[in-house]
mmCIF file of C-alpha atoms and ligand atoms in Angstrom:
data_model
loop_
_atom_site.group_PDB
_atom_site.id
_atom_site.type_symbol
_atom_site.label_atom_id
_atom_site.label_comp_id
_atom_site.label_asym_id
_atom_site.label_seq_id
_atom_site.Cartn_x
_atom_site.Cartn_y
_atom_site.Cartn_z
ATOM 1 C CA MET A 1 59.550 -17.531 -46.399
ATOM 2 C CA PRO A 2 56.732 -15.431 -45.823
ATOM 3 C CA LYS A 3 56.746 -12.655 -48.580
ATOM 4 C CA ALA A 4 56.096 -9.110 -47.780
ATOM 5 C CA LEU A 5 55.415 -6.165 -50.227
ATOM 6 C CA ILE A 6 56.626 -2.638 -49.038
ATOM 7 C CA THR A 7 55.349 0.381 -50.913
ATOM 8 C CA GLY A 8 57.626 3.695 -50.113
ATOM 9 C CA ILE A 9 61.008 1.110 -49.844
ATOM 10 C CA THR A 10 63.113 3.575 -50.911
ATOM 11 C CA GLY A 11 61.812 6.387 -47.677
ATOM 12 C CA GLN A 12 62.696 6.519 -44.335
ATOM 13 C CA ASP A 13 60.725 4.003 -42.853
ATOM 14 C CA GLY A 14 60.491 1.710 -45.972
ATOM 15 C CA SER A 15 64.296 1.299 -45.686
ATOM 16 C CA TYR A 16 64.717 0.537 -42.052
ATOM 17 C CA LEU A 17 61.252 -1.883 -42.534
ATOM 18 C CA ALA A 18 62.802 -3.913 -45.092
ATOM 19 C CA GLU A 19 66.062 -4.363 -43.085
ATOM 20 C CA PHE A 20 63.996 -5.513 -40.000
ATOM 21 C CA LEU A 21 61.832 -8.020 -42.425
ATOM 22 C CA LEU A 22 64.856 -9.477 -43.409
ATOM 23 C CA ALA A 23 66.478 -10.348 -40.487
ATOM 24 C CA GLN A 24 62.762 -11.951 -39.572
ATOM 25 C CA GLY A 25 63.293 -14.378 -42.614
ATOM 26 C CA TYR A 26 61.059 -12.424 -44.968
ATOM 27 C CA ASP A 27 61.528 -12.357 -48.844
ATOM 28 C CA VAL A 28 61.431 -8.572 -49.137
ATOM 29 C CA LEU A 29 59.675 -7.338 -52.251
ATOM 30 C CA GLY A 30 59.669 -3.403 -52.714
ATOM 31 C CA MET A 31 57.602 -1.384 -54.994
ATOM 32 C CA VAL A 32 59.894 1.162 -56.860
ATOM 33 C CA ARG A 33 58.761 4.087 -59.091
ATOM 34 C CA ARG A 34 60.737 4.628 -62.438
ATOM 35 C CA SER A 35 62.700 7.773 -62.066
ATOM 36 C CA SER A 36 65.809 9.537 -64.378
ATOM 37 C CA THR A 37 68.038 8.740 -61.503
ATOM 38 C CA VAL A 38 68.186 5.813 -58.967
ATOM 39 C CA ASN A 39 67.448 7.374 -55.668
ATOM 40 C CA PHE A 40 68.462 3.967 -53.863
ATOM 41 C CA ASP A 41 70.653 5.588 -51.320
ATOM 42 C CA ARG A 42 68.837 4.409 -48.275
ATOM 43 C CA ILE A 43 68.505 0.750 -49.567
ATOM 44 C CA ARG A 44 71.819 0.329 -51.230
ATOM 45 C CA HIS A 45 73.368 -1.472 -48.340
ATOM 46 C CA TYR A 46 70.979 -4.351 -48.833
ATOM 47 C CA GLN A 47 69.870 -4.016 -52.370
ATOM 48 C CA ASP A 48 70.910 -7.260 -53.713
ATOM 49 C CA GLN A 49 68.769 -9.018 -50.733
ATOM 50 C CA VAL A 50 65.480 -7.510 -51.844
ATOM 51 C CA THR A 51 63.575 -7.429 -54.820
ATOM 52 C CA LEU A 52 62.409 -4.420 -56.328
ATOM 53 C CA VAL A 53 59.374 -4.281 -58.589
ATOM 54 C CA GLN A 54 58.091 -1.517 -60.515
ATOM 55 C CA GLY A 55 55.013 -0.033 -59.557
ATOM 56 C CA ASP A 56 53.173 3.442 -58.399
ATOM 57 C CA LEU A 57 50.120 4.436 -56.110
ATOM 58 C CA LEU A 58 48.878 6.079 -59.021
ATOM 59 C CA ASP A 59 48.734 3.165 -61.467
ATOM 60 C CA GLN A 60 46.149 0.513 -60.479
ATOM 61 C CA VAL A 61 47.437 -1.690 -63.181
ATOM 62 C CA SER A 62 50.827 -1.714 -62.061
ATOM 63 C CA LEU A 63 49.698 -2.670 -58.495
ATOM 64 C CA ILE A 64 47.243 -5.403 -59.688
ATOM 65 C CA ASN A 65 50.360 -7.057 -61.538
ATOM 66 C CA ILE A 66 52.636 -7.227 -58.481
ATOM 67 C CA LEU A 67 50.176 -8.690 -56.824
ATOM 68 C CA GLU A 68 49.339 -11.411 -59.231
ATOM 69 C CA GLU A 69 52.984 -12.090 -59.997
ATOM 70 C CA HIS A 70 54.136 -12.445 -56.292
ATOM 71 C CA ARG A 71 51.154 -12.911 -53.863
ATOM 72 C CA PRO A 72 52.764 -11.333 -50.730
ATOM 73 C CA VAL A 73 51.303 -12.497 -47.593
ATOM 74 C CA GLU A 74 52.022 -8.734 -45.932
ATOM 75 C CA VAL A 75 51.750 -5.614 -47.763
ATOM 76 C CA TYR A 76 52.930 -2.260 -45.693
ATOM 77 C CA ASN A 77 51.684 0.843 -47.796
ATOM 78 C CA LEU A 78 54.174 3.238 -46.875
ATOM 79 C CA ALA A 79 54.666 5.345 -50.146
ATOM 80 C CA ALA A 80 53.048 8.662 -49.856
ATOM 81 C CA GLN A 81 53.872 12.531 -50.542
ATOM 82 C CA SER A 82 54.803 12.791 -47.096
ATOM 83 C CA PHE A 83 56.013 16.521 -46.854
ATOM 84 C CA VAL A 84 53.549 18.462 -45.296
ATOM 85 C CA PRO A 85 54.547 22.231 -46.822
ATOM 86 C CA THR A 86 54.455 20.233 -50.023
ATOM 87 C CA SER A 87 50.801 19.454 -49.515
ATOM 88 C CA TRP A 88 49.422 23.340 -50.213
ATOM 89 C CA GLN A 89 51.805 23.436 -52.999
ATOM 90 C CA GLN A 90 50.298 20.350 -54.583
ATOM 91 C CA PRO A 91 47.400 19.556 -53.016
ATOM 92 C CA VAL A 92 45.573 17.371 -55.563
ATOM 93 C CA LEU A 93 48.438 15.354 -56.276
ATOM 94 C CA THR A 94 48.830 14.464 -52.708
ATOM 95 C CA GLY A 95 45.202 13.244 -52.511
ATOM 96 C CA GLU A 96 45.860 11.073 -55.392
ATOM 97 C CA PHE A 97 49.101 9.575 -53.898
ATOM 98 C CA THR A 98 48.509 9.717 -50.156
ATOM 99 C CA ALA A 99 44.457 9.235 -50.285
ATOM 100 C CA LEU A 100 43.488 7.598 -53.353
ATOM 101 C CA GLY A 101 46.271 5.479 -53.528
ATOM 102 C CA VAL A 102 45.349 3.749 -50.905
ATOM 103 C CA THR A 103 42.229 2.863 -52.384
ATOM 104 C CA ARG A 104 43.948 1.583 -55.660
ATOM 105 C CA LEU A 105 45.987 -0.499 -53.095
ATOM 106 C CA LEU A 106 43.162 -1.888 -51.172
ATOM 107 C CA ASP A 107 40.845 -2.889 -53.837
ATOM 108 C CA ALA A 108 43.886 -4.418 -55.621
ATOM 109 C CA ILE A 109 44.252 -6.463 -52.734
ATOM 110 C CA ARG A 110 40.475 -7.163 -52.583
ATOM 111 C CA LEU A 111 40.376 -7.916 -56.325
ATOM 112 C CA VAL A 112 43.609 -10.379 -56.112
ATOM 113 C CA SER A 113 44.816 -11.682 -52.968
ATOM 114 C CA PRO A 114 42.134 -11.016 -50.093
ATOM 115 C CA THR A 115 43.928 -12.700 -47.450
ATOM 116 C CA THR A 116 46.833 -10.121 -47.727
ATOM 117 C CA ARG A 117 47.072 -8.736 -44.774
ATOM 118 C CA PHE A 118 47.585 -5.076 -44.977
ATOM 119 C CA TYR A 119 49.128 -1.900 -43.216
ATOM 120 C CA GLN A 120 48.362 1.226 -43.810
ATOM 121 C CA ALA A 121 50.949 4.324 -42.765
ATOM 122 C CA SER A 122 48.614 6.728 -41.095
ATOM 123 C CA SER A 123 49.702 9.623 -39.000
ATOM 124 C CA SER A 124 49.303 11.794 -35.959
ATOM 125 C CA GLU A 125 48.628 14.982 -38.461
ATOM 126 C CA MET A 126 45.307 13.760 -38.508
ATOM 127 C CA PHE A 127 44.629 14.809 -35.015
ATOM 128 C CA GLY A 128 45.580 18.650 -36.204
ATOM 129 C CA LYS A 129 43.948 20.954 -34.334
ATOM 130 C CA VAL A 130 44.171 18.704 -31.301
ATOM 131 C CA GLN A 131 40.630 17.621 -29.565
ATOM 132 C CA GLU A 132 42.485 15.928 -26.785
ATOM 133 C CA VAL A 133 45.794 15.832 -24.977
ATOM 134 C CA PRO A 134 46.984 12.861 -25.042
ATOM 135 C CA GLN A 135 45.742 11.838 -28.324
ATOM 136 C CA ARG A 136 44.707 8.023 -28.418
ATOM 137 C CA GLU A 137 42.833 6.088 -31.281
ATOM 138 C CA SER A 138 39.406 7.414 -30.180
ATOM 139 C CA THR A 139 40.479 10.886 -30.213
ATOM 140 C CA PRO A 140 38.298 13.122 -33.017
ATOM 141 C CA PHE A 141 40.293 14.058 -36.019
ATOM 142 C CA TYR A 142 40.867 17.683 -37.158
ATOM 143 C CA PRO A 143 43.731 17.712 -39.865
ATOM 144 C CA ARG A 144 45.014 20.982 -40.681
ATOM 145 C CA SER A 145 46.833 20.544 -44.020
ATOM 146 C CA PRO A 146 45.881 18.879 -47.275
ATOM 147 C CA TYR A 147 47.932 16.215 -46.345
ATOM 148 C CA GLY A 148 46.401 15.642 -42.859
ATOM 149 C CA VAL A 149 43.250 15.721 -45.055
ATOM 150 C CA ALA A 150 44.426 12.688 -47.568
ATOM 151 C CA LYS A 151 45.452 10.879 -44.582
ATOM 152 C CA VAL A 152 42.249 11.190 -42.628
ATOM 153 C CA TYR A 153 40.575 9.522 -46.243
ATOM 154 C CA GLY A 154 43.686 7.184 -46.417
ATOM 155 C CA HIS A 155 42.607 5.909 -42.236
ATOM 156 C CA TRP A 156 38.960 5.791 -42.895
ATOM 157 C CA ILE A 157 39.181 3.644 -46.355
ATOM 158 C CA THR A 158 41.481 1.146 -44.563
ATOM 159 C CA VAL A 159 38.547 0.641 -41.730
ATOM 160 C CA ASN A 160 36.296 0.724 -44.135
ATOM 161 C CA TYR A 161 38.007 -2.111 -46.082
ATOM 162 C CA ARG A 162 38.087 -4.031 -43.421
ATOM 163 C CA GLU A 163 34.489 -3.755 -42.348
ATOM 164 C CA SER A 164 33.282 -4.109 -45.767
ATOM 165 C CA TYR A 165 35.235 -6.823 -47.465
ATOM 166 C CA ASP A 166 36.785 -8.489 -43.742
ATOM 167 C CA LEU A 167 40.409 -7.694 -45.165
ATOM 168 C CA PHE A 168 43.138 -7.928 -42.631
ATOM 169 C CA ALA A 169 43.777 -4.198 -42.715
ATOM 170 C CA CYS A 170 45.382 -1.837 -40.001
ATOM 171 C CA SER A 171 46.143 1.361 -39.713
ATOM 172 C CA GLY A 172 49.187 2.285 -37.474
ATOM 173 C CA ILE A 173 48.803 6.167 -36.407
ATOM 174 C CA LEU A 174 52.377 6.903 -36.164
ATOM 175 C CA PHE A 175 53.674 10.190 -34.341
ATOM 176 C CA ASN A 176 56.717 11.792 -35.678
ATOM 177 C CA HIS A 177 59.615 9.159 -35.952
ATOM 178 C CA GLU A 178 62.876 10.449 -37.261
ATOM 179 C CA SER A 179 66.531 8.974 -37.966
ATOM 180 C CA SER A 180 70.015 9.711 -39.726
ATOM 181 C CA ARG A 181 67.943 8.525 -42.919
ATOM 182 C CA ARG A 182 64.982 11.123 -42.594
ATOM 183 C CA GLY A 183 64.606 13.614 -45.153
ATOM 184 C CA LEU A 184 66.610 16.580 -44.589
ATOM 185 C CA GLU A 185 63.618 18.837 -45.162
ATOM 186 C CA PHE A 186 61.923 17.652 -42.068
ATOM 187 C CA VAL A 187 62.883 20.114 -39.175
ATOM 188 C CA THR A 188 64.731 17.695 -37.170
ATOM 189 C CA HIS A 189 67.104 16.618 -39.591
ATOM 190 C CA LYS A 190 67.457 19.882 -41.153
ATOM 191 C CA ILE A 191 68.630 21.142 -37.659
ATOM 192 C CA THR A 192 70.809 18.229 -36.678
ATOM 193 C CA ASN A 193 72.600 18.580 -40.221
ATOM 194 C CA ALA A 194 72.914 22.544 -39.713
ATOM 195 C CA VAL A 195 74.372 21.991 -36.520
ATOM 196 C CA ALA A 196 77.011 19.557 -38.073
ATOM 197 C CA ARG A 197 77.648 22.385 -40.412
ATOM 198 C CA ILE A 198 77.937 24.953 -38.322
ATOM 199 C CA LYS A 199 80.327 22.790 -35.957
ATOM 200 C CA LEU A 200 82.393 22.251 -38.686
ATOM 201 C CA GLY A 201 82.765 26.025 -40.226
ATOM 202 C CA LEU A 202 80.823 25.051 -43.165
ATOM 203 C CA GLU A 203 77.635 27.040 -42.562
ATOM 204 C CA HIS A 204 76.636 30.223 -40.153
ATOM 205 C CA GLU A 205 73.148 30.360 -39.771
ATOM 206 C CA LEU A 206 69.995 27.991 -39.757
ATOM 207 C CA ARG A 207 66.780 29.696 -41.060
ATOM 208 C CA LEU A 208 63.270 28.221 -39.869
ATOM 209 C CA GLY A 209 59.857 28.732 -39.583
ATOM 210 C CA ASN A 210 57.535 27.863 -35.941
ATOM 211 C CA LEU A 211 59.607 27.258 -32.965
ATOM 212 C CA ASP A 212 56.980 26.718 -30.856
ATOM 213 C CA ALA A 213 55.472 23.671 -32.141
ATOM 214 C CA ARG A 214 55.449 20.705 -30.315
ATOM 215 C CA ARG A 215 55.894 16.946 -31.513
ATOM 216 C CA ASP A 216 56.471 13.598 -30.249
ATOM 217 C CA TRP A 217 59.411 12.503 -31.849
ATOM 218 C CA GLY A 218 60.242 8.808 -31.524
ATOM 219 C CA TYR A 219 62.950 6.740 -33.347
ATOM 220 C CA ALA A 220 62.100 5.229 -37.001
ATOM 221 C CA PRO A 221 63.764 1.707 -36.258
ATOM 222 C CA ASP A 222 61.300 1.056 -33.342
ATOM 223 C CA TYR A 223 58.409 2.329 -34.810
ATOM 224 C CA VAL A 224 58.635 -0.067 -37.889
ATOM 225 C CA ARG A 225 58.897 -2.657 -35.675
ATOM 226 C CA ALA A 226 55.333 -1.866 -34.696
ATOM 227 C CA MET A 227 54.097 -1.890 -38.015
ATOM 228 C CA TRP A 228 55.141 -5.716 -38.311
ATOM 229 C CA LEU A 229 53.712 -6.249 -34.748
ATOM 230 C CA MET A 230 50.305 -5.126 -36.013
ATOM 231 C CA LEU A 231 50.127 -7.642 -38.700
ATOM 232 C CA GLN A 232 51.318 -10.897 -36.570
ATOM 233 C CA GLN A 233 48.055 -10.197 -34.481
ATOM 234 C CA ASP A 234 44.780 -12.636 -34.417
ATOM 235 C CA GLN A 235 42.460 -9.158 -35.153
ATOM 236 C CA PRO A 236 43.524 -6.474 -37.331
ATOM 237 C CA ASP A 237 43.001 -2.948 -35.709
ATOM 238 C CA ASP A 238 44.333 0.112 -35.269
ATOM 239 C CA TYR A 239 47.205 1.389 -33.081
ATOM 240 C CA VAL A 240 48.622 4.825 -32.168
ATOM 241 C CA ILE A 241 52.677 4.762 -31.543
ATOM 242 C CA ALA A 242 54.274 7.180 -29.913
ATOM 243 C CA THR A 243 56.938 7.989 -26.981
ATOM 244 C CA GLY A 244 54.500 10.285 -24.983
ATOM 245 C CA GLU A 245 56.830 13.039 -24.597
ATOM 246 C CA THR A 246 56.597 16.231 -26.412
ATOM 247 C CA HIS A 247 58.963 18.759 -27.006
ATOM 248 C CA SER A 248 59.058 21.930 -29.050
ATOM 249 C CA VAL A 249 61.260 22.872 -31.929
ATOM 250 C CA GLN A 250 63.111 25.153 -30.093
ATOM 251 C CA GLU A 251 63.894 22.377 -27.548
ATOM 252 C CA PHE A 252 64.968 20.484 -30.106
ATOM 253 C CA CYS A 253 67.479 23.095 -31.363
ATOM 254 C CA GLN A 254 68.787 23.930 -27.727
ATOM 255 C CA GLU A 255 69.236 19.679 -27.233
ATOM 256 C CA ALA A 256 71.132 19.416 -30.467
ATOM 257 C CA PHE A 257 73.220 22.735 -30.377
ATOM 258 C CA GLY A 258 73.948 21.936 -26.847
ATOM 259 C CA TYR A 259 75.367 18.595 -27.359
ATOM 260 C CA VAL A 260 78.089 20.270 -29.748
ATOM 261 C CA ASP A 261 78.741 23.318 -27.173
ATOM 262 C CA LEU A 262 76.945 25.641 -29.136
ATOM 263 C CA ASP A 263 74.506 28.076 -28.122
ATOM 264 C CA TRP A 264 71.399 27.979 -30.146
ATOM 265 C CA GLN A 265 70.460 31.415 -30.325
ATOM 266 C CA GLU A 266 73.260 32.602 -31.706
ATOM 267 C CA PHE A 267 72.515 30.817 -35.221
ATOM 268 C CA VAL A 268 68.698 30.122 -35.670
ATOM 269 C CA VAL A 269 67.033 32.887 -37.525
ATOM 270 C CA GLN A 270 63.301 32.778 -37.798
ATOM 271 C CA ASP A 271 62.085 33.176 -41.318
ATOM 272 C CA PRO A 272 58.198 33.659 -42.429
ATOM 273 C CA ARG A 273 59.250 31.523 -45.593
ATOM 274 C CA PHE A 274 58.864 28.503 -43.045
ATOM 275 C CA MET A 275 55.569 29.063 -41.364
ATOM 276 C CA ARG A 276 52.839 27.077 -42.823
ATOM 277 C CA PRO A 277 49.477 28.473 -43.497
ATOM 278 C CA ALA A 278 47.716 26.383 -40.651
ATOM 279 C CA GLU A 279 49.986 24.962 -37.857
ATOM 280 C CA VAL A 280 49.638 21.762 -36.009
ATOM 281 C CA ASP A 281 50.725 23.292 -32.595
ATOM 282 C CA LEU A 282 51.063 20.385 -30.395
ATOM 283 C CA LEU A 283 51.084 16.582 -30.535
ATOM 284 C CA VAL A 284 51.539 13.978 -27.761
ATOM 285 C CA GLY A 285 50.597 10.530 -28.233
ATOM 286 C CA ASP A 286 48.968 7.852 -25.928
ATOM 287 C CA ALA A 287 50.629 4.580 -26.924
ATOM 288 C CA SER A 288 48.899 2.294 -24.016
ATOM 289 C CA LYS A 289 46.651 0.148 -26.743
ATOM 290 C CA ALA A 290 50.084 -0.913 -28.530
ATOM 291 C CA ALA A 291 51.818 -1.225 -25.193
ATOM 292 C CA LYS A 292 49.193 -3.756 -23.790
ATOM 293 C CA HIS A 293 48.092 -5.577 -27.176
ATOM 294 C CA LEU A 294 51.552 -5.719 -29.018
ATOM 295 C CA GLY A 295 53.859 -5.266 -25.628
ATOM 296 C CA TRP A 296 55.239 -2.261 -28.180
ATOM 297 C CA GLU A 297 57.545 0.409 -26.424
ATOM 298 C CA PRO A 298 60.031 3.087 -27.982
ATOM 299 C CA SER A 299 63.600 2.093 -27.050
ATOM 300 C CA VAL A 300 65.152 5.475 -27.526
ATOM 301 C CA THR A 301 64.897 8.847 -25.586
ATOM 302 C CA PHE A 302 64.322 12.219 -26.967
ATOM 303 C CA ARG A 303 68.218 13.124 -25.991
ATOM 304 C CA ASP A 304 69.497 10.110 -27.454
ATOM 305 C CA LEU A 305 67.563 10.251 -31.040
ATOM 306 C CA VAL A 306 69.015 14.237 -31.062
ATOM 307 C CA ARG A 307 72.793 12.672 -30.224
ATOM 308 C CA ILE A 308 72.502 9.715 -32.786
ATOM 309 C CA MET A 309 71.139 12.406 -35.594
ATOM 310 C CA VAL A 310 73.925 14.819 -34.824
ATOM 311 C CA ASP A 311 76.748 12.144 -34.504
ATOM 312 C CA ALA A 312 75.524 10.675 -37.999
ATOM 313 C CA ASP A 313 75.719 14.131 -39.598
ATOM 314 C CA LEU A 314 78.819 15.232 -38.452
ATOM 315 C CA GLU A 315 80.351 11.681 -39.359
ATOM 316 C CA ALA A 316 79.021 12.174 -42.920
ATOM 317 C CA LEU A 317 80.473 15.815 -43.413
ATOM 318 C CA GLN A 318 83.528 14.695 -41.892
ATOM 319 C CA ARG A 319 84.189 11.499 -44.240
ATOM 320 C CA ASN A 320 83.237 14.215 -47.085
ATOM 321 C CA GLN A 321 80.233 12.438 -48.072
ATOM 322 C CA HIS A 322 78.485 14.343 -50.313
ATOM 323 C CA VAL A 323 75.148 15.842 -48.708
ATOM 324 C CA PRO A 324 72.614 17.391 -50.906
ATOM 325 C CA ARG A 325 71.597 21.056 -50.183
ATOM 326 C CA ILE A 326 67.925 21.174 -49.865
ATOM 327 C CA PHE A 327 65.190 23.655 -51.244
ATOM 328 C CA LEU A 328 61.571 22.825 -49.943
ATOM 329 C CA GLY A 329 61.944 23.349 -46.061
HETATM 330 P P1 NAP B 1 59.504 9.395 -47.321
HETATM 331 O O1 NAP B 1 60.595 9.068 -46.716
HETATM 332 O O2 NAP B 1 58.879 10.741 -47.726
HETATM 333 O O3 NAP B 1 58.921 8.170 -48.189
HETATM 334 C C1 NAP B 1 58.175 8.327 -48.905
HETATM 335 C C2 NAP B 1 57.863 6.861 -50.047
HETATM 336 O O4 NAP B 1 56.959 6.825 -51.073
HETATM 337 C C3 NAP B 1 59.369 7.054 -50.783
HETATM 338 O O5 NAP B 1 59.765 5.767 -51.148
HETATM 339 C C4 NAP B 1 58.719 7.167 -52.119
HETATM 340 O O6 NAP B 1 59.603 7.373 -53.306
HETATM 341 C C5 NAP B 1 57.297 7.004 -52.132
HETATM 342 N N1 NAP B 1 56.393 7.118 -52.916
HETATM 343 C C6 NAP B 1 55.958 8.694 -52.839
HETATM 344 N N2 NAP B 1 55.374 8.503 -53.921
HETATM 345 C C7 NAP B 1 54.598 7.245 -54.832
HETATM 346 C C8 NAP B 1 53.743 6.728 -55.797
HETATM 347 N N3 NAP B 1 52.800 7.898 -56.133
HETATM 348 N N4 NAP B 1 54.043 5.498 -56.231
HETATM 349 C C9 NAP B 1 55.012 4.935 -55.392
HETATM 350 N N5 NAP B 1 55.505 5.309 -54.586
HETATM 351 C C10 NAP B 1 55.896 6.790 -53.937
HETATM 352 O O7 NAP B 1 58.270 8.818 -46.200
HETATM 353 P P2 NAP B 1 58.627 8.206 -44.476
HETATM 354 O O8 NAP B 1 58.799 9.273 -43.278
HETATM 355 O O9 NAP B 1 59.243 7.069 -44.635
HETATM 356 O O10 NAP B 1 57.299 7.873 -44.250
HETATM 357 C C11 NAP B 1 56.480 6.754 -44.564
HETATM 358 C C12 NAP B 1 55.087 6.601 -44.274
HETATM 359 O O11 NAP B 1 54.304 7.078 -43.330
HETATM 360 C C13 NAP B 1 54.534 7.875 -45.167
HETATM 361 O O12 NAP B 1 53.122 7.345 -45.604
HETATM 362 C C14 NAP B 1 54.223 9.054 -44.135
HETATM 363 O O13 NAP B 1 53.155 9.725 -44.677
HETATM 364 C C15 NAP B 1 53.866 8.028 -43.288
HETATM 365 N N6 NAP B 1 54.625 8.564 -42.230
HETATM 366 C C16 NAP B 1 55.182 9.157 -41.706
HETATM 367 C C17 NAP B 1 55.577 9.601 -40.163
HETATM 368 C C18 NAP B 1 57.097 10.105 -39.810
HETATM 369 O O14 NAP B 1 57.248 10.696 -38.987
HETATM 370 N N7 NAP B 1 58.157 9.758 -40.689
HETATM 371 C C19 NAP B 1 54.765 9.695 -39.305
HETATM 372 C C20 NAP B 1 53.407 9.306 -39.609
HETATM 373 C C21 NAP B 1 53.181 8.917 -41.023
HETATM 374 P P3 NAP B 1 60.485 8.175 -53.962
HETATM 375 O O15 NAP B 1 61.821 7.737 -53.456
HETATM 376 O O16 NAP B 1 60.247 7.516 -55.545
HETATM 377 O O17 NAP B 1 60.189 9.551 -53.580
HETATM 378 O O1 G4F B 2 59.452 18.317 -39.462
HETATM 379 P P1 G4F B 2 58.040 18.558 -39.753
HETATM 380 O O2 G4F B 2 58.346 19.028 -41.393
HETATM 381 O O3 G4F B 2 57.153 17.354 -40.053
HETATM 382 P P2 G4F B 2 55.869 17.342 -39.782
HETATM 383 O O4 G4F B 2 55.051 18.780 -40.325
HETATM 384 O O5 G4F B 2 55.089 17.146 -37.980
HETATM 385 O O6 G4F B 2 55.072 16.022 -40.519
HETATM 386 C C1 G4F B 2 56.110 14.846 -40.274
HETATM 387 O O7 G4F B 2 55.486 14.116 -39.442
HETATM 388 C C2 G4F B 2 54.237 13.696 -39.358
HETATM 389 C C3 G4F B 2 53.542 12.873 -38.357
HETATM 390 O O8 G4F B 2 52.640 13.686 -37.545
HETATM 391 C C4 G4F B 2 54.065 12.957 -40.575
HETATM 392 F F1 G4F B 2 52.792 12.125 -41.071
HETATM 393 C C5 G4F B 2 54.459 13.448 -42.147
HETATM 394 O O9 G4F B 2 54.501 12.833 -43.239
HETATM 395 C C6 G4F B 2 55.942 14.028 -41.650
HETATM 396 O O10 G4F B 2 56.820 13.357 -41.669
HETATM 397 O O11 G4F B 2 57.663 19.592 -39.300
HETATM 398 C C7 G4F B 2 57.949 19.680 -37.658
HETATM 399 C C8 G4F B 2 57.605 20.996 -37.074
HETATM 400 C C9 G4F B 2 56.006 21.875 -37.553
HETATM 401 O O12 G4F B 2 55.063 22.308 -36.887
HETATM 402 C C10 G4F B 2 56.702 22.859 -38.402
HETATM 403 O O13 G4F B 2 55.879 24.105 -38.728
HETATM 404 O O14 G4F B 2 58.242 21.674 -37.201
HETATM 405 C C11 G4F B 2 58.365 22.900 -37.668
HETATM 406 N N1 G4F B 2 58.941 23.895 -38.458
HETATM 407 C C12 G4F B 2 59.610 24.932 -38.283
HETATM 408 N N2 G4F B 2 60.845 25.355 -38.656
HETATM 409 C C13 G4F B 2 59.769 23.458 -39.705
HETATM 410 C C14 G4F B 2 60.918 24.437 -39.935
HETATM 411 N N3 G4F B 2 59.404 22.535 -40.256
HETATM 412 C C15 G4F B 2 60.295 22.478 -41.489
HETATM 413 N N4 G4F B 2 60.000 21.130 -42.000
HETATM 414 N N5 G4F B 2 61.235 23.538 -41.434
HETATM 415 C C16 G4F B 2 61.498 24.469 -40.999
HETATM 416 O O15 G4F B 2 62.077 24.947 -41.531
#
């Protein structure tokens, strides 16, 4: 069985990637950091099929020890401080996790197992104030948040280790991808969760920031398949993964409220608390390189994505499943 290590296995993407790799016959290792309460909600249903190992991107010795002990053939670096607003409140910590953490892991691979293939979770946030529409692999970066700046560093250090040490290191420039496992502070899940609560009479308003921002939103399980495909190629490279469609936050609201026969304008309130110091106004990706070389295409439309998320939130609330309240976004 090939062995793969996932950092960030407890997150949205890590949880889907682990499921995908298990189905492909991998022995899956998941790196988790110690916390005072366990946060394995997303992986609980297959926790006994994966090996969880303790480590942290802040602690290089923990990374070296994991690689020495387990010798994975593939490493997927999905761990990061991934919420953009938090990166203005904790810019240095974001840099430590999201930027320098990549170097710690790459350097551990270089020292311990240089034939291990490496995937870096880069982001469309790197395009920021976009220099070209649509954005492709060659589009210059212009990040607009400490998170975006940290991801640019992570991207270039991955390219640099590939070119300096001949590591099989790939960077996937993924546009926003969502699911019912998305953190509740991100705008899509914040909206669908509120739609479900309002429909069930548990809440009566939804407070949001910038309704005009446009994103290229895809479905997370499609995107983890692309990560794996990148590491199966003959040569390491970088790929944009996106749907090629862009929609505003307002359109997302319209679609989600409309699906349950509600008018979004009666419930959505704009709140300056959720505006950002600098915004990424428009993201739309060109994934034609991934289509050509990886045979990758998205399988879920914008409309279906919204419906999948609203349905999941309605079902969770109707089952009286505890849905935690958020305070961040
Ligand atoms: P997520 O749900 O926020 O998950 C982040 C994961 O990173 C969690 O498992 C978290 O562990 C872990 N983590 C954070 N800091 C760590 C540290 N110091 N050491 C070890 N683990 C740490 O993020 P996601 O949406 O799955 O995204 C996965 C990756 O793709 C991230 O790097 C993100 O920046 C990037 N990305 C995401 C998107 C998207 O639209 N989702 C698009 C482009 C790029 P805890 O559970 O302990 O907090
Ligand atoms: O859902 P968001 O917080 O995602 P954002 O900032 O695009 O970042 C996500 O996607 C990136 C890929 O491009 C990842 F790298 C990153 O890790 C993360 O997964 O916000 C989307 C848009 C923004 O323009 C924001 O200003 O929604 C707007 N928005 C409007 N009201 C809001 C809100 N965002 C949040 N989180 N909460 C609001 O109330």
